[in-house]
Amino acid sequence: MLMRGNEAKQMTAVSIIIPVYNVAKWIDQCIESVVNQTFKNFEALLVDDGSTDGSDEKCDEWAKRDQRIRVIHKKNEGPSAARNSGILRAAGEYLAFLDADDWLDDTFLEKLYHKAKEASADIVECDVWRYNDNSHEKTHSCCYGSFGVDFTREEHMIYGYGAIWNLLICKAFWNRYQFHFESCHSESTPLYAAMIAKCNKIVNVKEALYYYRRFREGSRTMLHKTDQEASVVGIKAFEYLMENFEKLDLRETYRECLERIVKYKMASVMSAFFYRMNKKEFHFLSEKYYEFIVYYFPKEKEIKYLLWGGYNLTRIMWYANYLHNPYTRFNFSSLIALMHPLEETLQFSHRVRYREMMLEREIHNDFWRILREIKPHYIILDFLEERFDIVKYGSGYLTKSDAFDEADIMPDNMQIILRNSESCQQLWKESALAFIQRIEMEYPTVQIVLVKNYLAEQVGDIRKQEYFNDINRIQQTNRMLKQCYEYFQNNCKVLKVIEALECEYFFTDKQYEYGAIPSHLNELVNRKIARMIERSIGI
């Protein structure tokens, strides 16, 4: 309808939809970041989802202070229903979604809106600051690609950040395909890939303009669930994902891509809940995930593997087209400790629960128990953790890893054995032989995949790299690792070998979120190594 005279109004450019439920402690910071936007042509719809902590009153107060803010009060039905309610009332040309415990850079709307107009794009995405509410530290998450290289459309669908709140979405595009939020955990999962598959283009503002608050008290992702419904967390989201692609008539077109999306996102959910669920709950979840994969992507068998090695091997396997189950993962351990377990009781603690769990596994020699329990098709290993010194305690040994050094674990009667000593090298060879013989005798159907991974000697980006400052130590360590790989390879009868050094881009990303250290590679080379493993094993 055409408006005339005093009734004429500028069309609202952006509708920001903010579901609100019991976030009184954080909502002022959130809304303040909205009203302070350098781009002024927007409306903010605060959808109060039955708050009981005074958040509803704060919403009303903000609406009185700024006419661009509207409040919708409704009964509690969850964030998906709240967002859907906001969309129905949104007047903007574009939609933005903001969680009420997060906040925006002042230029978020300006930069995303102008990028959308300039590129005539259905979707615009920005990078993210991940803010730790406990440590008050922030880390940068790149959303447009890996290591300075933009994602292809399918890579974006698989490896993209996957959130809904760091996007600007054309409302006409949203309505054309009748997108909506489903009431489930990980409610962005069914939407993100489907929108990218159908949009004319997705463009990126390559700056972190959204602040995502992690580990806050009361967050839905931090709550420890115990009922059966929570034990299948994420299943509904993956079912809705498959339904969305079916409705869009894209399921067969993107079949392989969908399989990788499901496994990649499932691994993310499992890693988040691995140390929050008890063992029974987690096994129930993982079995339901395997059942889902077999149902939607049937093949002769769904490969299961046990992983032994450094954290970077974990990142590599996350990219492989197999479900990466953290329960079958062993980090911070060495073959010497595995083949010479402690008989004595050892008390310890660690401030990081995951690292504490990995130390528990070494101290209790859980590898063999989990091997019998899981019955994997493959053991995939590298020797990056073999670079650490060894600790002798009583009749057994432990690995003096990063996790060990951070733990409260050091009695006075421990003896340090240097990794480059002749005695340690001989002990390692004996341990490697004992490991190979036990696998061949007790688990003859299990195949070993040896990923010959090394410390990166250089750090940088796609354009420029430079040697690490301690390059001499790194090269010395790599020579020792080379000897370990060759010895193992010469003595293992049935072995698949992955030559990781053959991959291009074998260096550390200088901006890697978890530290630009030699044991971390960049995501481009991690994906290349994952493909090498896939070709070696087969799918």
Coordinates of C-alpha atoms in Angstrom, one line a residue:
M1 CA 0.0 0.0 0.0
L2 CA 1.3 3.5 -1.0
M3 CA 1.6 5.9 2.0
R4 CA 1.2 9.6 1.5
G5 CA 2.0 12.8 3.4
N6 CA 2.7 12.3 7.1
E7 CA 2.0 8.6 6.8
A8 CA 4.9 7.9 4.5
K9 CA 7.7 6.0 6.2
Q10 CA 11.0 4.8 5.2
M11 CA 10.9 1.0 4.7
T12 CA 12.6 -0.8 7.5
A13 CA 15.9 -2.3 6.3
V14 CA 16.6 -4.9 9.0
S15 CA 14.5 -6.6 11.6
I16 CA 16.7 -7.9 14.5
I17 CA 14.9 -10.8 16.3
I18 CA 16.0 -11.5 19.8
P19 CA 14.5 -14.4 21.8
V20 CA 14.6 -13.5 25.5
Y21 CA 14.3 -16.0 28.3
N22 CA 15.8 -15.4 31.8
V23 CA 18.8 -13.4 30.7
A24 CA 18.4 -10.4 33.0
K25 CA 22.1 -10.4 33.8
W26 CA 23.2 -10.0 30.1
I27 CA 20.3 -8.4 28.2
D28 CA 21.3 -4.8 28.8
Q29 CA 24.6 -5.3 27.2
C30 CA 22.9 -7.1 24.3
I31 CA 20.3 -4.4 23.6
E32 CA 22.8 -1.6 24.2
S33 CA 24.9 -3.0 21.4
V34 CA 21.8 -2.9 19.1
V35 CA 20.7 0.7 19.8
N36 CA 24.4 1.8 19.4
Q37 CA 24.6 0.5 15.8
T38 CA 26.1 2.9 13.3
F39 CA 23.3 1.8 10.9
K40 CA 20.1 3.3 12.1
N41 CA 17.3 1.9 9.9
F42 CA 16.3 -1.2 11.8
E43 CA 13.7 -2.5 14.2
A44 CA 14.5 -4.8 17.2
L45 CA 11.8 -7.4 18.1
L46 CA 12.4 -8.6 21.7
V47 CA 10.4 -11.9 22.0
D48 CA 10.0 -12.5 25.7
D49 CA 9.5 -16.3 26.0
G50 CA 7.9 -16.3 29.4
S51 CA 10.8 -15.0 31.4
T52 CA 10.6 -15.2 35.2
D53 CA 13.7 -13.3 36.3
G54 CA 12.8 -9.8 35.3
S55 CA 14.0 -10.0 31.7
D56 CA 10.5 -9.2 30.5
E57 CA 10.5 -5.9 32.5
K58 CA 13.8 -5.0 31.1
C59 CA 12.5 -5.5 27.6
D60 CA 9.6 -3.2 28.3
E61 CA 11.9 -0.5 29.7
W62 CA 14.1 -0.6 26.6
A63 CA 11.0 -0.3 24.4
K64 CA 10.0 2.9 26.2
R65 CA 13.5 4.3 25.6
D66 CA 13.8 3.6 21.9
Q67 CA 10.9 3.5 19.4
R68 CA 12.7 1.1 17.2
I69 CA 12.3 -1.6 19.8
R70 CA 9.1 -3.7 20.0
V71 CA 8.3 -6.3 22.6
I72 CA 6.4 -9.5 22.1
H73 CA 5.3 -11.3 25.3
K74 CA 4.4 -15.0 25.0
K75 CA 4.3 -18.2 27.0
N76 CA 7.5 -20.3 27.2
E77 CA 8.0 -22.5 24.1
G78 CA 11.7 -22.3 23.5
P79 CA 13.9 -20.1 21.3
S80 CA 12.8 -21.6 18.0
A81 CA 9.1 -20.7 18.6
A82 CA 10.2 -17.3 19.8
R83 CA 12.2 -16.6 16.6
N84 CA 9.3 -17.8 14.5
S85 CA 7.0 -15.4 16.3
G86 CA 9.4 -12.5 15.6
I87 CA 9.7 -13.4 11.9
L88 CA 5.9 -13.2 11.5
R89 CA 5.9 -9.7 12.8
A90 CA 9.1 -8.5 11.1
A91 CA 8.8 -5.5 8.7
G92 CA 12.4 -5.5 7.6
E93 CA 13.8 -6.2 4.2
Y94 CA 16.4 -8.4 5.9
L95 CA 16.3 -10.6 9.0
A96 CA 19.0 -10.7 11.7
F97 CA 19.0 -13.0 14.7
L98 CA 20.7 -12.1 18.0
D99 CA 20.8 -14.2 21.2
A100 CA 20.0 -12.2 24.2
D101 CA 23.3 -13.1 26.1
D102 CA 25.4 -12.1 23.1
W103 CA 26.2 -8.7 21.6
L104 CA 27.2 -7.0 18.4
D105 CA 30.0 -4.8 17.2
D106 CA 28.7 -1.3 16.5
T107 CA 29.2 -1.7 12.8
F108 CA 27.6 -5.1 12.4
L109 CA 24.4 -3.9 10.6
E110 CA 26.2 -1.3 8.6
K111 CA 28.8 -3.6 7.1
L112 CA 26.5 -6.6 6.6
Y113 CA 23.7 -4.5 5.0
H114 CA 25.9 -2.7 2.6
K115 CA 27.6 -5.9 1.6
A116 CA 24.2 -7.5 0.9
K117 CA 23.2 -4.6 -1.3
E118 CA 26.5 -4.4 -3.0
A119 CA 26.5 -8.1 -3.9
S120 CA 22.8 -8.6 -4.3
A121 CA 23.2 -11.6 -2.0
D122 CA 20.5 -13.5 -0.2
I123 CA 22.8 -14.2 2.8
V124 CA 25.7 -12.2 4.3
E125 CA 27.9 -13.7 7.1
C126 CA 30.5 -12.3 9.3
D127 CA 33.2 -13.8 11.5
V128 CA 32.7 -14.4 15.2
W129 CA 34.4 -13.5 18.5
R130 CA 33.9 -16.4 20.9
Y131 CA 33.9 -14.9 24.4
N132 CA 34.7 -17.1 27.4
D133 CA 32.4 -15.9 30.2
N134 CA 34.7 -17.6 32.8
S135 CA 38.1 -16.4 31.7
H136 CA 36.9 -13.3 29.8
E137 CA 39.2 -14.2 26.9
K138 CA 38.0 -14.0 23.3
T139 CA 39.1 -16.0 20.3
H140 CA 38.4 -15.3 16.6
S141 CA 36.5 -17.8 14.5
C142 CA 36.8 -17.4 10.7
C143 CA 33.5 -18.2 9.0
Y144 CA 34.2 -17.6 5.3
G145 CA 36.8 -20.3 4.7
S146 CA 39.9 -22.0 5.9
F147 CA 43.3 -20.3 6.2
G148 CA 42.4 -17.4 4.0
V149 CA 40.9 -19.5 1.2
D150 CA 37.1 -19.1 0.7
F151 CA 34.9 -22.1 1.0
T152 CA 33.2 -23.5 -2.1
R153 CA 29.4 -23.7 -1.7
E154 CA 29.5 -27.3 -0.6
E155 CA 32.5 -26.7 1.8
H156 CA 30.5 -23.8 3.3
M157 CA 27.6 -26.1 3.8
I158 CA 29.8 -28.7 5.6
Y159 CA 32.4 -26.6 7.4
G160 CA 30.8 -23.2 7.8
Y161 CA 30.2 -21.9 11.2
G162 CA 26.7 -23.2 11.2
A163 CA 25.1 -20.5 13.3
I164 CA 22.1 -18.4 12.4
W165 CA 23.0 -15.3 14.5
N166 CA 26.0 -14.0 12.6
L167 CA 24.0 -13.8 9.3
L168 CA 21.9 -11.2 7.5
I169 CA 19.2 -13.0 5.5
C170 CA 16.9 -11.5 2.8
K171 CA 13.4 -11.9 4.1
A172 CA 12.0 -12.5 0.6
F173 CA 14.4 -15.4 0.2
W174 CA 13.4 -16.8 3.6
N175 CA 9.7 -16.6 2.8
R176 CA 10.1 -18.0 -0.8
Y177 CA 11.4 -21.3 0.5
Q178 CA 9.2 -21.2 3.7
F179 CA 12.2 -21.6 6.1
H180 CA 11.4 -21.8 9.8
F181 CA 12.9 -22.8 13.0
E182 CA 12.2 -26.3 14.4
S183 CA 11.9 -26.8 18.2
C184 CA 15.0 -28.9 18.8
H185 CA 18.6 -28.7 20.1
S186 CA 21.0 -27.3 17.5
E187 CA 18.1 -25.5 15.8
S188 CA 20.4 -23.9 13.2
T189 CA 21.6 -27.2 11.9
P190 CA 18.5 -27.9 9.7
L191 CA 18.6 -24.4 8.2
Y192 CA 22.2 -23.4 7.6
A193 CA 23.1 -25.9 4.9
A194 CA 19.7 -25.7 3.3
M195 CA 19.8 -21.9 3.0
I196 CA 23.3 -22.0 1.5
A197 CA 22.2 -24.7 -1.0
K198 CA 19.3 -22.5 -2.3
C199 CA 20.6 -19.0 -2.0
N200 CA 21.7 -17.1 -5.1
K201 CA 25.0 -16.4 -3.2
I202 CA 26.4 -16.1 0.3
V203 CA 29.0 -13.4 0.8
N204 CA 31.2 -12.7 3.8
V205 CA 32.3 -9.6 5.8
K206 CA 35.7 -10.9 6.8
E207 CA 35.7 -9.3 10.2
A208 CA 34.5 -10.6 13.6
L209 CA 31.5 -8.5 14.3
Y210 CA 29.4 -10.9 16.5
Y211 CA 30.3 -11.7 20.1
Y212 CA 29.2 -15.2 21.1
R213 CA 29.2 -15.7 24.9
R214 CA 30.4 -19.2 25.9
F215 CA 30.2 -21.1 29.2
R216 CA 27.7 -18.8 30.8
E217 CA 25.7 -19.9 33.8
G218 CA 22.3 -21.2 32.8
S219 CA 23.1 -21.6 29.1
R220 CA 21.1 -24.4 27.4
T221 CA 24.3 -25.9 26.0
M222 CA 25.8 -26.0 29.5
L223 CA 23.0 -27.8 31.2
H224 CA 23.6 -31.4 32.1
K225 CA 20.7 -33.5 30.9
T226 CA 19.8 -36.9 32.3
D227 CA 16.5 -37.9 30.7
Q228 CA 16.3 -40.1 27.6
E229 CA 15.2 -37.2 25.3
A230 CA 18.4 -35.4 26.2
S231 CA 20.4 -38.5 25.5
V232 CA 19.5 -38.2 21.8
V233 CA 20.4 -34.6 21.6
G234 CA 20.7 -33.4 18.0
I235 CA 18.9 -36.3 16.4
K236 CA 15.8 -34.1 15.7
A237 CA 17.9 -31.4 14.1
F238 CA 19.5 -34.0 11.8
E239 CA 16.1 -35.4 10.9
Y240 CA 14.8 -31.9 10.1
L241 CA 18.0 -31.3 8.0
M242 CA 17.2 -34.3 5.8
E243 CA 13.5 -33.3 5.6
N244 CA 14.5 -29.8 4.5
F245 CA 16.6 -31.1 1.6
E246 CA 13.8 -33.5 0.6
K247 CA 11.3 -30.6 0.5
L248 CA 13.7 -28.5 -1.6
D249 CA 14.2 -31.5 -3.9
L250 CA 18.0 -31.4 -3.2
R251 CA 18.6 -34.6 -1.2
E252 CA 20.0 -36.7 -4.0
T253 CA 21.9 -33.7 -5.5
Y254 CA 23.7 -33.2 -2.2
R255 CA 23.8 -36.8 -1.0
E256 CA 27.5 -37.0 -0.3
C257 CA 27.6 -33.4 1.0
L258 CA 24.8 -34.2 3.4
E259 CA 26.6 -37.3 4.7
R260 CA 29.7 -35.2 5.5
I261 CA 27.5 -32.4 7.1
V262 CA 25.8 -34.9 9.3
K263 CA 29.0 -36.6 10.4
Y264 CA 30.9 -33.4 10.9
K265 CA 28.1 -31.8 13.0
M266 CA 27.5 -35.0 14.9
A267 CA 31.2 -35.0 15.9
S268 CA 30.8 -31.5 17.2
V269 CA 27.8 -32.3 19.3
M270 CA 29.5 -35.5 20.7
S271 CA 32.6 -33.6 21.6
A272 CA 30.5 -31.0 23.5
F273 CA 28.7 -33.7 25.5
F274 CA 31.4 -36.3 25.9
Y275 CA 32.5 -35.0 29.3
R276 CA 29.1 -33.8 30.4
M277 CA 27.2 -37.0 30.0
N278 CA 27.7 -40.2 32.0
K279 CA 29.0 -43.2 30.1
K280 CA 25.5 -44.8 29.7
E281 CA 24.0 -41.6 28.4
F282 CA 26.9 -41.0 26.0
H283 CA 26.8 -44.6 24.6
F284 CA 23.1 -44.3 24.0
L285 CA 23.7 -41.0 22.1
S286 CA 26.5 -42.5 20.0
E287 CA 24.5 -45.6 19.1
K288 CA 21.6 -43.5 18.0
Y289 CA 23.9 -41.4 15.8
Y290 CA 25.4 -44.6 14.2
E291 CA 21.8 -45.9 13.6
F292 CA 20.9 -42.5 12.0
I293 CA 23.9 -42.7 9.6
V294 CA 23.2 -46.3 8.6
Y295 CA 19.6 -45.5 7.9
Y296 CA 20.1 -42.3 5.8
F297 CA 23.4 -43.3 4.2
P298 CA 23.3 -47.1 3.9
K299 CA 26.4 -48.9 2.7
E300 CA 28.1 -52.2 3.3
K301 CA 29.4 -51.1 6.8
E302 CA 29.8 -47.9 8.7
I303 CA 33.5 -47.8 9.6
K304 CA 34.5 -47.4 13.3
Y305 CA 38.0 -46.6 14.4
L306 CA 40.0 -46.0 17.5
L307 CA 42.3 -43.0 17.4
W308 CA 45.7 -42.9 19.1
G309 CA 47.9 -39.7 18.7
G310 CA 48.1 -36.0 18.9
Y311 CA 45.3 -33.4 19.0
N312 CA 46.0 -32.6 15.3
L313 CA 45.1 -36.1 14.3
T314 CA 41.8 -35.5 16.0
R315 CA 41.3 -32.5 13.8
I316 CA 42.3 -34.5 10.7
M317 CA 39.8 -37.3 11.5
W318 CA 37.0 -34.8 12.1
Y319 CA 37.3 -34.0 8.3
A320 CA 37.2 -37.6 7.2
N321 CA 33.9 -39.0 6.1
Y322 CA 33.5 -41.2 9.2
L323 CA 31.7 -40.4 12.5
H324 CA 34.4 -39.1 14.8
N325 CA 33.5 -40.4 18.2
P326 CA 35.5 -38.8 21.1
Y327 CA 35.0 -41.9 23.2
T328 CA 37.4 -43.8 20.9
R329 CA 40.0 -41.1 21.1
F330 CA 43.3 -41.3 23.0
N331 CA 45.5 -38.2 23.3
F332 CA 48.5 -37.3 25.6
S333 CA 49.7 -40.8 25.8
S334 CA 52.7 -42.9 24.5
L335 CA 53.3 -46.5 23.6
I336 CA 55.8 -46.8 26.5
A337 CA 53.0 -45.9 29.0
L338 CA 50.5 -48.1 27.2
M339 CA 52.7 -51.2 27.3
H340 CA 54.0 -50.6 30.9
P341 CA 50.9 -49.6 32.9
L342 CA 51.0 -48.5 36.5
E343 CA 50.2 -51.0 39.2
E344 CA 50.2 -48.4 41.9
T345 CA 47.3 -46.0 42.7
L346 CA 47.9 -42.4 41.7
Q347 CA 45.8 -39.5 42.8
F348 CA 45.6 -36.5 40.5
S349 CA 43.3 -33.7 39.2
H350 CA 43.2 -31.3 36.2
R351 CA 41.3 -28.1 35.7
V352 CA 40.3 -29.1 32.2
R353 CA 37.9 -32.1 32.3
Y354 CA 38.7 -33.4 28.9
R355 CA 42.5 -33.5 29.6
E356 CA 41.7 -35.1 33.0
M357 CA 39.8 -37.9 31.2
M358 CA 42.7 -38.5 28.8
L359 CA 45.1 -38.8 31.8
E360 CA 42.7 -41.2 33.5
R361 CA 42.7 -43.4 30.4
E362 CA 46.5 -43.6 30.5
I363 CA 46.8 -44.2 34.2
H364 CA 44.1 -46.9 34.2
N365 CA 45.4 -48.4 30.9
D366 CA 41.9 -48.1 29.3
F367 CA 43.1 -48.6 25.7
W368 CA 42.7 -52.3 25.7
R369 CA 39.3 -52.3 27.5
I370 CA 37.9 -49.8 25.0
L371 CA 39.4 -51.7 22.1
R372 CA 37.5 -54.8 23.2
E373 CA 34.4 -52.8 23.8
I374 CA 34.2 -50.9 20.5
K375 CA 35.6 -53.6 18.2
P376 CA 36.8 -51.0 15.7
H377 CA 37.7 -51.8 12.1
Y378 CA 40.9 -49.6 12.3
I379 CA 43.3 -48.2 14.7
I380 CA 44.5 -44.9 13.3
L381 CA 47.6 -43.5 15.0
D382 CA 50.4 -41.0 14.7
F383 CA 53.4 -40.6 17.0
L384 CA 53.3 -36.9 17.8
E385 CA 52.8 -37.7 21.5
E386 CA 55.9 -39.9 21.4
R387 CA 58.0 -36.7 21.5
F388 CA 57.4 -36.2 25.2
D389 CA 59.7 -37.3 28.0
I390 CA 58.7 -40.3 30.1
V391 CA 57.9 -40.5 33.8
K392 CA 58.7 -43.7 35.7
Y393 CA 56.5 -44.2 38.7
G394 CA 56.7 -47.5 40.6
S395 CA 56.7 -50.3 38.2
G396 CA 55.1 -48.4 35.3
Y397 CA 55.5 -45.3 33.1
L398 CA 53.5 -42.2 32.3
T399 CA 53.8 -39.7 29.4
K400 CA 55.1 -36.2 30.5
S401 CA 52.7 -34.5 28.1
D402 CA 51.2 -31.0 28.2
A403 CA 48.2 -32.4 30.1
F404 CA 50.5 -34.1 32.6
D405 CA 52.5 -31.0 33.2
E406 CA 49.3 -29.0 33.8
A407 CA 47.9 -31.5 36.3
D408 CA 48.2 -31.8 40.0
I409 CA 50.0 -35.1 39.7
M410 CA 53.6 -35.0 40.7
P411 CA 54.7 -37.1 43.8
D412 CA 58.3 -36.8 44.9
N413 CA 59.2 -40.4 43.9
M414 CA 58.8 -39.9 40.1
Q415 CA 61.8 -40.2 37.8
I416 CA 62.0 -38.3 34.5
I417 CA 63.5 -40.2 31.5
L418 CA 64.5 -37.9 28.7
R419 CA 63.0 -38.8 25.4
N420 CA 66.2 -38.4 23.4
S421 CA 68.2 -40.6 25.8
E422 CA 69.4 -44.0 24.5
S423 CA 67.5 -45.9 27.3
C424 CA 64.2 -44.2 26.3
Q425 CA 64.7 -44.9 22.7
Q426 CA 65.3 -48.6 23.4
L427 CA 62.3 -48.7 25.7
W428 CA 60.2 -47.2 23.0
K429 CA 61.3 -49.8 20.4
E430 CA 60.5 -52.7 22.8
S431 CA 57.1 -51.1 23.5
A432 CA 56.3 -50.6 19.8
L433 CA 57.1 -54.3 19.2
A434 CA 55.0 -55.5 22.1
F435 CA 52.1 -53.3 20.9
I436 CA 52.3 -54.7 17.3
Q437 CA 52.5 -58.3 18.5
R438 CA 49.6 -58.0 20.9
I439 CA 47.4 -56.4 18.2
E440 CA 48.4 -59.1 15.7
M441 CA 47.7 -61.9 18.1
E442 CA 44.6 -60.7 20.0
Y443 CA 42.9 -58.5 17.3
P444 CA 43.9 -60.0 13.9
T445 CA 40.9 -58.3 12.2
V446 CA 41.8 -54.8 13.3
Q447 CA 43.9 -52.9 10.7
I448 CA 46.4 -50.2 11.6
V449 CA 46.7 -46.9 9.7
L450 CA 49.9 -45.1 10.5
V451 CA 49.7 -41.4 9.7
K452 CA 53.3 -40.2 9.5
N453 CA 52.7 -36.8 11.0
Y454 CA 55.4 -34.3 12.1
L455 CA 55.8 -31.0 13.9
A456 CA 55.4 -28.1 11.5
E457 CA 58.7 -26.3 10.9
Q458 CA 57.0 -23.2 9.6
V459 CA 54.1 -20.9 10.6
G460 CA 52.3 -18.3 8.6
D461 CA 49.4 -17.9 6.2
I462 CA 48.6 -18.9 2.6
R463 CA 50.8 -16.1 1.3
K464 CA 53.8 -16.2 3.5
Q465 CA 55.5 -18.6 6.0
E466 CA 58.5 -18.3 8.3
Y467 CA 60.4 -20.8 10.4
F468 CA 59.6 -21.2 14.1
N469 CA 62.1 -19.6 16.4
D470 CA 63.1 -23.0 17.9
I471 CA 63.5 -24.6 14.5
N472 CA 66.6 -26.6 15.6
R473 CA 64.6 -28.3 18.4
I474 CA 61.7 -29.0 16.1
Q475 CA 64.0 -30.6 13.4
Q476 CA 65.6 -32.7 16.1
T477 CA 62.2 -33.9 17.3
N478 CA 61.1 -34.6 13.7
R479 CA 64.3 -36.7 13.1
M480 CA 63.4 -38.8 16.2
L481 CA 59.8 -39.1 14.9
K482 CA 61.0 -40.3 11.5
Q483 CA 63.0 -43.0 13.2
C484 CA 59.9 -44.1 15.2
Y485 CA 57.8 -44.3 12.0
E486 CA 60.4 -46.2 10.1
Y487 CA 60.9 -48.7 12.9
F488 CA 57.2 -49.3 13.3
Q489 CA 56.6 -49.6 9.6
N490 CA 59.5 -52.1 9.2
N491 CA 58.0 -54.3 12.0
C492 CA 54.3 -54.2 11.4
K493 CA 53.2 -56.8 8.8
V494 CA 49.9 -55.4 7.8
L495 CA 49.9 -51.6 7.7
K496 CA 48.4 -48.7 5.8
V497 CA 50.7 -45.7 5.7
I498 CA 49.8 -42.1 5.1
E499 CA 52.7 -39.8 4.2
A500 CA 51.4 -36.5 5.6
L501 CA 54.4 -34.6 4.5
E502 CA 53.5 -35.2 0.9
C503 CA 50.6 -32.7 1.3
E504 CA 50.9 -29.1 0.2
Y505 CA 50.6 -26.4 2.9
F506 CA 52.3 -28.5 5.7
F507 CA 52.7 -25.6 8.2
T508 CA 50.9 -24.0 11.1
D509 CA 48.3 -21.4 10.8
K510 CA 49.6 -18.3 12.6
Q511 CA 46.0 -17.4 13.6
Y512 CA 45.0 -20.9 14.8
E513 CA 42.4 -20.5 17.5
Y514 CA 44.0 -23.0 19.9
G515 CA 47.6 -21.8 19.5
A516 CA 50.1 -21.4 16.7
I517 CA 52.4 -24.2 17.8
P518 CA 54.3 -26.7 15.8
S519 CA 52.0 -29.6 16.7
H520 CA 49.0 -27.8 15.1
L521 CA 48.7 -27.7 11.3
N522 CA 46.3 -25.6 9.3
E523 CA 42.8 -26.7 8.2
L524 CA 43.6 -26.9 4.5
V525 CA 46.3 -29.6 5.0
N526 CA 44.2 -31.3 7.7
R527 CA 41.5 -31.8 5.1
K528 CA 44.0 -33.1 2.5
I529 CA 45.4 -35.7 4.9
A530 CA 41.8 -36.7 5.8
R531 CA 41.1 -37.4 2.1
M532 CA 44.3 -39.5 1.9
I533 CA 43.1 -41.6 4.8
E534 CA 39.7 -42.0 3.1
R535 CA 41.3 -43.2 -0.1
S536 CA 43.5 -45.6 1.8
I537 CA 40.7 -47.1 3.9
G538 CA 37.9 -46.7 1.4
I539 CA 34.3 -45.7 2.3

